[in-house]
mmCIF file of C-alpha atoms and ligand atoms in Angstrom:
data_model
loop_
_atom_site.group_PDB
_atom_site.id
_atom_site.type_symbol
_atom_site.label_atom_id
_atom_site.label_comp_id
_atom_site.label_asym_id
_atom_site.label_seq_id
_atom_site.Cartn_x
_atom_site.Cartn_y
_atom_site.Cartn_z
ATOM 1 C CA MET P 243 63.167 95.215 109.847
ATOM 2 C CA LYS P 244 65.522 92.836 111.523
ATOM 3 C CA VAL P 245 64.517 89.339 110.537
ATOM 4 C CA ARG P 246 65.471 86.746 113.062
ATOM 5 C CA ARG P 247 65.308 83.219 111.978
ATOM 6 C CA PHE P 248 64.652 80.556 114.536
ATOM 7 C CA VAL P 249 65.912 77.078 113.768
ATOM 8 C CA ASP P 250 65.140 74.337 116.227
ATOM 9 C CA SER P 251 66.277 71.339 114.228
ATOM 10 C CA THR P 252 69.117 70.855 111.797
ATOM 11 C CA VAL P 253 71.413 68.223 110.326
ATOM 12 C CA LEU P 254 75.131 68.716 110.729
ATOM 13 C CA HIS P 255 77.903 66.809 109.003
ATOM 14 C CA VAL P 256 80.977 66.711 111.217
ATOM 15 C CA THR P 257 84.391 65.413 110.240
ATOM 16 C CA ALA P 258 87.230 65.132 112.689
ATOM 17 C CA GLY P 259 90.805 65.663 111.493
ATOM 18 C CA ASP P 260 92.873 62.792 110.118
ATOM 19 C CA GLY P 261 95.959 61.755 112.018
ATOM 20 C CA GLY P 262 99.230 62.799 110.404
ATOM 21 C CA ASN P 263 101.399 60.082 108.854
ATOM 22 C CA GLY P 264 104.466 58.787 110.608
ATOM 23 C CA ALA P 265 107.729 59.850 108.934
ATOM 24 C CA VAL P 266 110.461 57.763 107.332
ATOM 25 C CA SER P 267 113.735 59.523 107.891
ATOM 26 C CA PHE P 268 117.358 58.733 108.772
ATOM 27 C CA ARG P 269 119.806 60.694 110.813
ATOM 28 C CA ARG P 270 122.366 62.633 108.867
ATOM 29 C CA GLU P 271 125.259 63.687 110.953
ATOM 30 C CA LYS P 272 128.736 64.731 110.146
ATOM 31 C CA TYR P 273 131.080 61.765 110.312
ATOM 32 C CA VAL P 274 128.213 59.289 110.677
ATOM 33 C CA ALA P 275 127.958 57.384 107.465
ATOM 34 C CA LYS P 276 124.676 55.668 108.049
ATOM 35 C CA GLY P 277 122.531 57.263 110.703
ATOM 36 C CA GLY P 278 119.730 55.287 112.292
ATOM 37 C CA PRO P 279 116.032 55.928 111.672
ATOM 38 C CA ASP P 280 114.653 59.140 113.178
ATOM 39 C CA GLY P 281 111.214 59.556 111.582
ATOM 40 C CA GLY P 282 108.771 61.013 114.122
ATOM 41 C CA ASP P 283 105.114 60.213 114.692
ATOM 42 C CA GLY P 284 102.239 62.066 113.091
ATOM 43 C CA GLY P 285 100.029 64.355 115.172
ATOM 44 C CA ARG P 286 96.481 63.514 116.213
ATOM 45 C CA GLY P 287 93.619 64.929 114.131
ATOM 46 C CA GLY P 288 91.431 67.559 115.787
ATOM 47 C CA HIS P 289 88.232 66.413 117.511
ATOM 48 C CA VAL P 290 84.862 68.005 116.841
ATOM 49 C CA ILE P 291 83.221 69.085 120.070
ATOM 50 C CA LEU P 292 79.803 70.623 120.677
ATOM 51 C CA ARG P 293 79.410 73.000 123.581
ATOM 52 C CA ALA P 294 76.205 74.382 125.066
ATOM 53 C CA GLU P 295 76.261 78.133 125.282
ATOM 54 C CA ARG P 296 73.583 80.112 127.056
ATOM 55 C CA ASN P 297 73.768 83.082 124.719
ATOM 56 C CA THR P 298 73.327 81.032 121.564
ATOM 57 C CA ASP P 299 69.600 81.182 120.972
ATOM 58 C CA SER P 300 69.077 78.956 117.962
ATOM 59 C CA LEU P 301 70.792 76.505 115.632
ATOM 60 C CA VAL P 302 70.659 79.016 112.795
ATOM 61 C CA SER P 303 74.396 79.458 112.269
ATOM 62 C CA LEU P 304 74.930 75.704 111.940
ATOM 63 C CA PHE P 305 71.876 75.480 109.711
ATOM 64 C CA PHE P 306 73.674 77.743 107.217
ATOM 65 C CA GLU P 307 77.038 76.007 107.656
ATOM 66 C CA PRO P 308 76.225 72.342 107.930
ATOM 67 C CA LEU P 309 79.676 71.016 106.984
ATOM 68 C CA GLN P 310 82.157 71.308 109.804
ATOM 69 C CA ASN P 311 85.686 69.893 109.786
ATOM 70 C CA ALA P 312 88.402 69.867 112.388
ATOM 71 C CA GLU P 313 92.034 70.263 111.361
ATOM 72 C CA ASN P 314 94.193 67.322 110.310
ATOM 73 C CA GLY P 315 97.205 66.325 112.357
ATOM 74 C CA GLY P 316 100.637 67.288 110.997
ATOM 75 C CA LYS P 317 103.033 64.733 109.523
ATOM 76 C CA GLY P 318 105.884 63.425 111.593
ATOM 77 C CA ARG P 319 109.303 64.734 110.601
ATOM 78 C CA GLY P 320 112.948 63.816 110.815
ATOM 79 C CA ALA P 321 114.953 64.190 114.000
ATOM 80 C CA GLN P 322 112.077 62.394 115.748
ATOM 81 C CA GLN P 323 109.871 65.438 115.512
ATOM 82 C CA HIS P 324 106.296 64.729 116.357
ATOM 83 C CA GLY P 325 103.725 66.205 113.970
ATOM 84 C CA ARG P 326 101.533 68.957 115.325
ATOM 85 C CA ASN P 327 98.125 67.875 116.701
ATOM 86 C CA GLY P 328 95.190 69.203 114.667
ATOM 87 C CA ARG P 329 93.239 71.941 116.426
ATOM 88 C CA ASP P 330 89.966 70.760 117.941
ATOM 89 C CA LEU P 331 86.863 72.402 116.519
ATOM 90 C CA THR P 332 84.394 73.535 119.156
ATOM 91 C CA LEU P 333 80.939 74.527 117.935
ATOM 92 C CA ASN P 334 78.506 76.404 120.131
ATOM 93 C CA VAL P 335 74.915 75.228 120.313
ATOM 94 C CA PRO P 336 72.079 76.548 122.464
ATOM 95 C CA THR P 337 71.552 75.011 125.874
ATOM 96 C CA GLY P 338 68.895 72.329 125.510
ATOM 97 C CA THR P 339 70.274 70.811 122.296
ATOM 98 C CA GLU P 340 69.845 67.079 121.907
ATOM 99 C CA ILE P 341 72.281 65.332 119.566
ATOM 100 C CA ARG P 342 71.502 62.163 117.636
ATOM 101 C CA ILE P 343 73.044 60.157 114.843
ATOM 102 C CA ALA P 344 70.860 61.249 111.933
ATOM 103 C CA GLU P 345 70.429 57.847 110.357
ATOM 104 C CA SER P 346 69.777 55.622 113.354
ATOM 105 C CA GLY P 347 68.291 58.217 115.667
ATOM 106 C CA ALA P 348 70.599 57.001 118.455
ATOM 107 C CA VAL P 349 71.008 59.707 121.073
ATOM 108 C CA LEU P 350 74.626 60.749 121.606
ATOM 109 C CA GLY P 351 73.922 63.290 124.262
ATOM 110 C CA ASP P 352 71.918 66.123 125.584
ATOM 111 C CA LEU P 353 73.583 69.465 126.272
ATOM 112 C CA VAL P 354 71.308 70.856 128.913
ATOM 113 C CA HIS P 355 73.510 73.168 130.960
ATOM 114 C CA ASP P 356 75.629 76.131 129.940
ATOM 115 C CA GLY P 357 79.163 74.879 129.329
ATOM 116 C CA ASP P 358 78.256 71.194 128.819
ATOM 117 C CA THR P 359 80.382 69.629 126.092
ATOM 118 C CA LEU P 360 80.158 66.516 123.961
ATOM 119 C CA LEU P 361 82.880 65.049 121.779
ATOM 120 C CA VAL P 362 80.998 64.087 118.611
ATOM 121 C CA ALA P 363 83.801 63.062 116.240
ATOM 122 C CA ARG P 364 87.161 61.817 117.399
ATOM 123 C CA GLY P 365 90.293 62.870 115.540
ATOM 124 C CA GLY P 366 92.400 60.077 113.998
ATOM 125 C CA LYS P 367 95.508 58.895 115.805
ATOM 126 C CA GLY P 368 98.795 59.923 114.287
ATOM 127 C CA GLY P 369 100.861 57.275 112.493
ATOM 128 C CA LEU P 370 104.152 55.929 113.795
ATOM 129 C CA GLY P 371 107.496 57.035 112.415
ATOM 130 C CA ASN P 372 110.143 54.560 111.299
ATOM 131 C CA VAL P 373 112.096 55.104 114.505
ATOM 132 C CA HIS P 374 109.838 52.491 116.104
ATOM 133 C CA TRP P 375 111.034 49.727 113.825
ATOM 134 C CA GLN P 376 114.713 49.783 114.514
ATOM 135 C CA THR P 377 116.164 46.577 115.899
ATOM 136 C CA SER P 378 119.728 45.304 116.017
ATOM 137 C CA SER P 379 119.128 43.251 112.877
ATOM 138 C CA HIS P 380 117.037 45.884 111.137
ATOM 139 C CA GLN P 381 119.002 49.090 111.125
ATOM 140 C CA ALA P 382 117.413 50.872 108.182
ATOM 141 C CA PRO P 383 113.665 50.373 108.493
ATOM 142 C CA PHE P 384 111.356 51.952 105.964
ATOM 143 C CA GLU P 385 108.262 50.900 107.867
ATOM 144 C CA HIS P 386 105.900 53.516 109.188
ATOM 145 C CA THR P 387 102.141 53.794 109.578
ATOM 146 C CA ASP P 388 99.738 56.323 108.173
ATOM 147 C CA GLY P 389 97.563 58.379 110.431
ATOM 148 C CA GLU P 390 94.053 57.071 111.093
ATOM 149 C CA PRO P 391 91.160 58.891 109.464
ATOM 150 C CA GLY P 392 89.044 61.140 111.668
ATOM 151 C CA GLU P 393 85.523 60.032 112.474
ATOM 152 C CA HIS P 394 82.686 61.563 110.513
ATOM 153 C CA PHE P 395 78.974 61.566 111.218
ATOM 154 C CA ASP P 396 75.709 63.080 110.108
ATOM 155 C CA LEU P 397 74.173 64.418 113.273
ATOM 156 C CA ARG P 398 70.658 65.591 113.907
ATOM 157 C CA LEU P 399 70.504 68.480 116.358
ATOM 158 C CA ASP P 400 67.234 69.261 118.072
ATOM 159 C CA LEU P 401 66.748 72.206 120.301
ATOM 160 C CA LYS P 402 64.419 71.543 123.177
ATOM 161 C CA MET P 403 64.218 74.592 125.303
ATOM 162 C CA VAL P 404 64.646 74.124 128.968
ATOM 163 C CA ALA P 405 62.186 76.149 130.976
ATOM 164 C CA ASN P 406 60.753 75.644 134.427
ATOM 165 C CA VAL P 407 57.219 76.312 133.279
ATOM 166 C CA GLY P 408 55.620 75.806 129.879
ATOM 167 C CA LEU P 409 52.551 77.798 128.803
ATOM 168 C CA VAL P 410 49.899 75.896 126.911
ATOM 169 C CA GLY P 411 46.738 77.363 125.484
ATOM 170 C CA LEU P 412 44.677 77.909 122.383
ATOM 171 C CA PRO P 413 45.534 80.748 119.996
ATOM 172 C CA ASN P 414 44.578 84.164 121.398
ATOM 173 C CA ALA P 415 44.137 82.824 124.941
ATOM 174 C CA GLY P 416 46.639 85.451 126.067
ATOM 175 C CA LYS P 417 49.781 83.360 126.595
ATOM 176 C CA SER P 418 52.123 85.974 125.196
ATOM 177 C CA SER P 419 50.341 88.756 127.073
ATOM 178 C CA LEU P 420 50.850 86.765 130.242
ATOM 179 C CA LEU P 421 54.511 86.066 129.484
ATOM 180 C CA ALA P 422 55.031 89.799 128.964
ATOM 181 C CA ALA P 423 53.224 90.598 132.226
ATOM 182 C CA LEU P 424 55.205 88.072 134.287
ATOM 183 C CA THR P 425 58.676 88.174 132.777
ATOM 184 C CA ASN P 426 61.300 90.261 131.022
ATOM 185 C CA ALA P 427 60.325 88.814 127.615
ATOM 186 C CA ARG P 428 58.617 91.055 125.064
ATOM 187 C CA PRO P 429 56.751 88.732 122.709
ATOM 188 C CA ARG P 430 54.423 89.959 119.997
ATOM 189 C CA ILE P 431 50.818 90.233 121.095
ATOM 190 C CA ALA P 432 47.870 90.612 118.752
ATOM 191 C CA ASN P 433 44.253 89.600 118.384
ATOM 192 C CA TYR P 434 44.797 87.153 115.573
ATOM 193 C CA PRO P 435 45.611 83.486 116.002
ATOM 194 C CA PHE P 436 49.209 82.245 115.720
ATOM 195 C CA THR P 437 50.811 85.554 116.518
ATOM 196 C CA THR P 438 53.489 83.503 118.211
ATOM 197 C CA ILE P 439 55.220 81.263 115.696
ATOM 198 C CA ASN P 440 58.446 80.528 117.579
ATOM 199 C CA PRO P 441 58.892 79.492 121.171
ATOM 200 C CA ILE P 442 60.021 82.317 123.435
ATOM 201 C CA ILE P 443 61.444 82.113 126.917
ATOM 202 C CA GLY P 444 61.183 84.727 129.636
ATOM 203 C CA THR P 445 62.616 84.862 133.118
ATOM 204 C CA MET P 446 60.426 85.731 136.068
ATOM 205 C CA GLU P 447 62.389 87.576 138.698
ATOM 206 C CA GLU P 448 61.378 89.064 142.003
ATOM 207 C CA GLU P 449 63.399 90.726 144.704
ATOM 208 C CA GLY P 450 65.147 88.199 146.909
ATOM 209 C CA GLU P 451 63.742 85.166 145.071
ATOM 210 C CA PRO P 452 65.472 82.778 142.674
ATOM 211 C CA GLY P 453 64.445 83.487 139.077
ATOM 212 C CA PHE P 454 62.820 80.859 136.907
ATOM 213 C CA THR P 455 61.967 80.563 133.258
ATOM 214 C CA ILE P 456 58.673 80.352 131.417
ATOM 215 C CA ALA P 457 58.314 79.192 127.810
ATOM 216 C CA ASP P 458 55.597 80.559 125.532
ATOM 217 C CA ILE P 459 54.864 78.325 122.558
ATOM 218 C CA PRO P 460 52.531 78.718 119.575
ATOM 219 C CA GLY P 461 48.876 78.070 120.339
ATOM 220 C CA LEU P 462 47.464 74.562 120.129
ATOM 221 C CA VAL P 463 44.197 73.797 118.391
ATOM 222 C CA ASP P 464 41.908 70.814 118.115
ATOM 223 C CA ASN P 465 43.790 68.154 116.126
ATOM 224 C CA ALA P 466 47.138 69.919 116.514
ATOM 225 C CA SER P 467 48.525 66.393 116.821
ATOM 226 C CA LYS P 468 47.400 65.826 113.230
ATOM 227 C CA GLY P 469 49.178 68.963 112.078
ATOM 228 C CA VAL P 470 46.234 71.382 112.240
ATOM 229 C CA GLY P 471 47.316 74.965 112.936
ATOM 230 C CA LEU P 472 51.038 75.014 113.579
ATOM 231 C CA GLY P 473 50.776 71.422 114.789
ATOM 232 C CA ASP P 474 52.103 70.057 118.042
ATOM 233 C CA ARG P 475 55.820 69.920 117.299
ATOM 234 C CA PHE P 476 56.441 72.880 119.599
ATOM 235 C CA LEU P 477 55.306 70.778 122.514
ATOM 236 C CA LYS P 478 58.802 69.361 122.586
ATOM 237 C CA HIS P 479 59.810 72.679 124.139
ATOM 238 C CA VAL P 480 57.482 72.284 127.077
ATOM 239 C CA GLU P 481 58.066 68.549 127.332
ATOM 240 C CA ARG P 482 61.024 69.069 129.619
ATOM 241 C CA ALA P 483 59.494 71.868 131.609
ATOM 242 C CA GLY P 484 58.946 70.753 135.163
ATOM 243 C CA ALA P 485 55.478 72.269 135.192
ATOM 244 C CA LEU P 486 52.757 73.491 132.883
ATOM 245 C CA LEU P 487 50.530 76.529 133.069
ATOM 246 C CA TYR P 488 47.311 76.213 131.119
ATOM 247 C CA VAL P 489 46.105 79.591 129.903
ATOM 248 C CA LEU P 490 42.381 79.693 129.198
ATOM 249 C CA ASP P 491 40.333 82.489 127.665
ATOM 250 C CA MET P 492 37.788 82.274 130.467
ATOM 251 C CA ALA P 493 35.633 84.952 128.835
ATOM 252 C CA GLY P 494 35.040 82.773 125.783
ATOM 253 C CA SER P 495 35.805 85.950 123.859
ATOM 254 C CA GLU P 496 36.233 84.139 120.557
ATOM 255 C CA GLY P 497 32.859 82.467 120.873
ATOM 256 C CA ARG P 498 34.507 79.428 122.391
ATOM 257 C CA ASP P 499 33.767 77.463 125.518
ATOM 258 C CA PRO P 500 36.624 77.500 128.078
ATOM 259 C CA LEU P 501 35.726 74.047 129.354
ATOM 260 C CA GLU P 502 35.972 72.591 125.884
ATOM 261 C CA ASP P 503 39.263 74.457 125.356
ATOM 262 C CA TYR P 504 40.693 72.832 128.463
ATOM 263 C CA ARG P 505 39.652 69.377 127.231
ATOM 264 C CA ILE P 506 41.169 70.027 123.811
ATOM 265 C CA LEU P 507 44.452 71.014 125.438
ATOM 266 C CA GLN P 508 44.521 67.926 127.625
ATOM 267 C CA ARG P 509 43.738 65.682 124.698
ATOM 268 C CA GLU P 510 46.401 67.222 122.453
ATOM 269 C CA LEU P 511 48.991 66.953 125.215
ATOM 270 C CA ARG P 512 48.106 63.310 125.713
ATOM 271 C CA LEU P 513 48.285 62.542 122.005
ATOM 272 C CA TYR P 514 51.736 64.111 121.897
ATOM 273 C CA ARG P 515 53.028 62.188 124.901
ATOM 274 C CA ASP P 516 50.732 60.239 127.154
ATOM 275 C CA THR P 517 52.514 61.354 130.319
ATOM 276 C CA LEU P 518 52.327 65.055 129.488
ATOM 277 C CA PRO P 519 48.849 65.721 130.938
ATOM 278 C CA ASN P 520 50.102 64.353 134.282
ATOM 279 C CA VAL P 521 52.849 66.960 134.627
ATOM 280 C CA ALA P 522 52.305 69.252 137.612
ATOM 281 C CA SER P 523 50.194 72.137 136.445
ATOM 282 C CA LEU P 524 48.194 75.232 137.249
ATOM 283 C CA ILE P 525 45.337 76.749 135.329
ATOM 284 C CA ALA P 526 45.125 80.479 134.714
ATOM 285 C CA ALA P 527 41.611 81.730 133.990
ATOM 286 C CA ASN P 528 42.562 84.692 131.806
ATOM 287 C CA LYS P 529 40.531 87.676 130.556
ATOM 288 C CA MET P 530 38.616 87.951 133.840
ATOM 289 C CA ASP P 531 38.212 91.690 133.065
ATOM 290 C CA LEU P 532 35.640 90.792 130.383
ATOM 291 C CA PRO P 533 31.902 90.550 131.242
ATOM 292 C CA ASP P 534 31.205 86.837 130.614
ATOM 293 C CA ALA P 535 34.235 85.545 132.444
ATOM 294 C CA ALA P 536 32.770 85.214 135.946
ATOM 295 C CA GLY P 537 29.883 83.067 134.705
ATOM 296 C CA TYR P 538 32.137 80.772 132.682
ATOM 297 C CA LEU P 539 34.502 80.414 135.635
ATOM 298 C CA ALA P 540 31.675 79.280 137.922
ATOM 299 C CA VAL P 541 30.621 76.623 135.398
ATOM 300 C CA PHE P 542 34.203 75.510 134.908
ATOM 301 C CA GLN P 543 34.736 75.056 138.642
ATOM 302 C CA ARG P 544 31.522 73.179 139.067
ATOM 303 C CA GLU P 545 32.140 70.824 136.163
ATOM 304 C CA THR P 546 35.800 70.056 136.838
ATOM 305 C CA ASN P 547 36.242 70.546 140.580
ATOM 306 C CA LEU P 548 39.409 72.434 139.678
ATOM 307 C CA SER P 549 40.305 75.900 140.933
ATOM 308 C CA PRO P 550 41.783 78.016 138.152
ATOM 309 C CA ILE P 551 43.484 81.213 139.256
ATOM 310 C CA PRO P 552 41.428 84.141 137.991
ATOM 311 C CA ILE P 553 43.639 86.717 136.264
ATOM 312 C CA SER P 554 43.751 89.371 133.606
ATOM 313 C CA ALA P 555 46.983 89.714 131.670
ATOM 314 C CA VAL P 556 45.740 93.152 130.579
ATOM 315 C CA THR P 557 44.706 94.750 133.893
ATOM 316 C CA GLY P 558 47.118 92.771 136.058
ATOM 317 C CA GLU P 559 44.324 91.427 138.247
ATOM 318 C CA GLY P 560 45.283 88.165 139.986
ATOM 319 C CA LEU P 561 48.905 88.251 138.835
ATOM 320 C CA PRO P 562 50.413 88.549 142.329
ATOM 321 C CA GLU P 563 48.546 85.393 143.383
ATOM 322 C CA LEU P 564 49.579 83.606 140.174
ATOM 323 C CA ARG P 565 53.228 84.509 140.828
ATOM 324 C CA VAL P 566 53.030 83.043 144.322
ATOM 325 C CA GLN P 567 51.487 79.811 143.091
ATOM 326 C CA LEU P 568 53.905 79.491 140.159
ATOM 327 C CA ARG P 569 56.847 79.965 142.466
ATOM 328 C CA GLU P 570 55.486 77.319 144.800
ATOM 329 C CA LEU P 571 54.913 74.914 141.903
ATOM 330 C CA VAL P 572 58.460 75.373 140.608
ATOM 331 C CA ARG P 573 59.908 75.031 144.115
ATOM 332 C CA ARG P 574 58.109 71.736 144.618
ATOM 333 C CA LYS P 575 59.432 70.427 141.312
ATOM 334 C CA SER P 576 63.069 71.269 141.947
HETATM 335 N N1 LIG H 82 40.487 91.766 127.633
HETATM 336 C C1 LIG H 82 41.576 91.017 127.682
HETATM 337 N N2 LIG H 82 42.266 90.772 126.542
HETATM 338 C C2 LIG H 82 43.376 90.026 126.634
HETATM 339 C C3 LIG H 82 43.848 89.499 127.862
HETATM 340 N N3 LIG H 82 44.975 88.791 127.621
HETATM 341 C C4 LIG H 82 45.195 88.898 126.293
HETATM 342 N N4 LIG H 82 44.238 89.625 125.694
HETATM 343 C C5 LIG H 82 44.126 89.948 124.259
HETATM 344 O O1 LIG H 82 43.972 88.753 123.529
HETATM 345 C C6 LIG H 82 44.622 88.827 122.270
HETATM 346 C C7 LIG H 82 45.581 87.682 122.112
HETATM 347 O O2 LIG H 82 46.643 87.824 123.043
HETATM 348 P P1 LIG H 82 48.046 87.090 122.874
HETATM 349 O O3 LIG H 82 48.797 87.300 124.146
HETATM 350 O O4 LIG H 82 48.712 87.487 121.601
HETATM 351 O O5 LIG H 82 47.535 85.587 122.784
HETATM 352 P P2 LIG H 82 48.369 84.252 122.547
HETATM 353 O O6 LIG H 82 47.764 83.198 123.393
HETATM 354 O O7 LIG H 82 49.817 84.490 122.742
HETATM 355 O O8 LIG H 82 48.027 83.954 121.031
HETATM 356 P P3 LIG H 82 48.882 83.157 119.919
HETATM 357 O O9 LIG H 82 50.287 83.583 120.002
HETATM 358 O O10 LIG H 82 48.255 83.552 118.650
HETATM 359 O O11 LIG H 82 48.692 81.708 120.236
HETATM 360 C C8 LIG H 82 45.306 90.187 122.244
HETATM 361 O O12 LIG H 82 44.472 91.097 121.548
HETATM 362 C C9 LIG H 82 45.411 90.555 123.716
HETATM 363 O O13 LIG H 82 45.425 91.944 123.914
HETATM 364 C C10 LIG H 82 43.081 89.794 129.051
HETATM 365 O O14 LIG H 82 43.407 89.379 130.165
HETATM 366 N N5 LIG H 82 41.976 90.547 128.887
HETATM 367 MG MG1 LIG H 83 51.314 84.387 121.437
#
């Protein structure tokens, strides 16, 4: 079995290259007894740069190689030769990676779009060669400067997926089934809670329409904010989504009450971030193919004055209408 590890947070120690030292050197030419100074400058140390790359899907490679150094600059040499600049080190991270200084938590940047780059550690400047010190009264200078050290930092990298729509629901509500029915993603689906343990993104595409992305995250439970179940840390992935889609098991097939489920979800979202329940949203009343669903839906509508979209991720009922409304929601947000 191919085991794929998903890492959405890691600490990275980056060190830029040191600048090369300036050289002390004197010209040696035939017939010139005492040549003047000709020591060249050192090269700049390489920078460390992070670049967002669409096809990088987690921080796993950096997780296993947390020490990253760029090359040092070369020393200056005689004949006023400049040292070689150290090569910059460019590290790919997934789009949606937020970069902070680990200790202070200060945000350095947010690489949201494919190709975005951020210089995270600046290479040291090269030192000056002795050629710079020559004056009429000072013909044989031994002065020079050393290269400056490269910057180094402990960075905290956090991947926050960027999707247009985030799915929120209790375990077994049918979020993954719905993602599979609407998009190209093929998440695992099963009738036990917490089948989904990593966030997954799918793209919904239809002829002649712009595609958009939907993120499926692990199910939330009562007190997820206190760490129950898989906790609420995955909400960071839907935090940036422009819109939310609540997925409710409207058939109460686990012996639960859909109305209470909806209130649990709202409460857990609010406890995570008080503005999150106000994000534009739709409600999908899932499992409408099951016998009790129609009755629960009527109660839900009466009690909340909301109009969930009745669907079944299994039979496909209601999905065309859901697609239309999702597209409209995303269009309004962008
Ligand atoms: N009858 C019926 N069953 C459904 C429907 N949607 C999902 N299911 C079933 O419900 C169970 C849970 O579905 P999942 O899609 O894995 O649910 P989930 O919300 O992703 O669950 P977690 O990942 O555990 O949070 C599976 O057995 C699905 O086949 C539906 O519309 N009708
Ligand atoms: Mg799932």
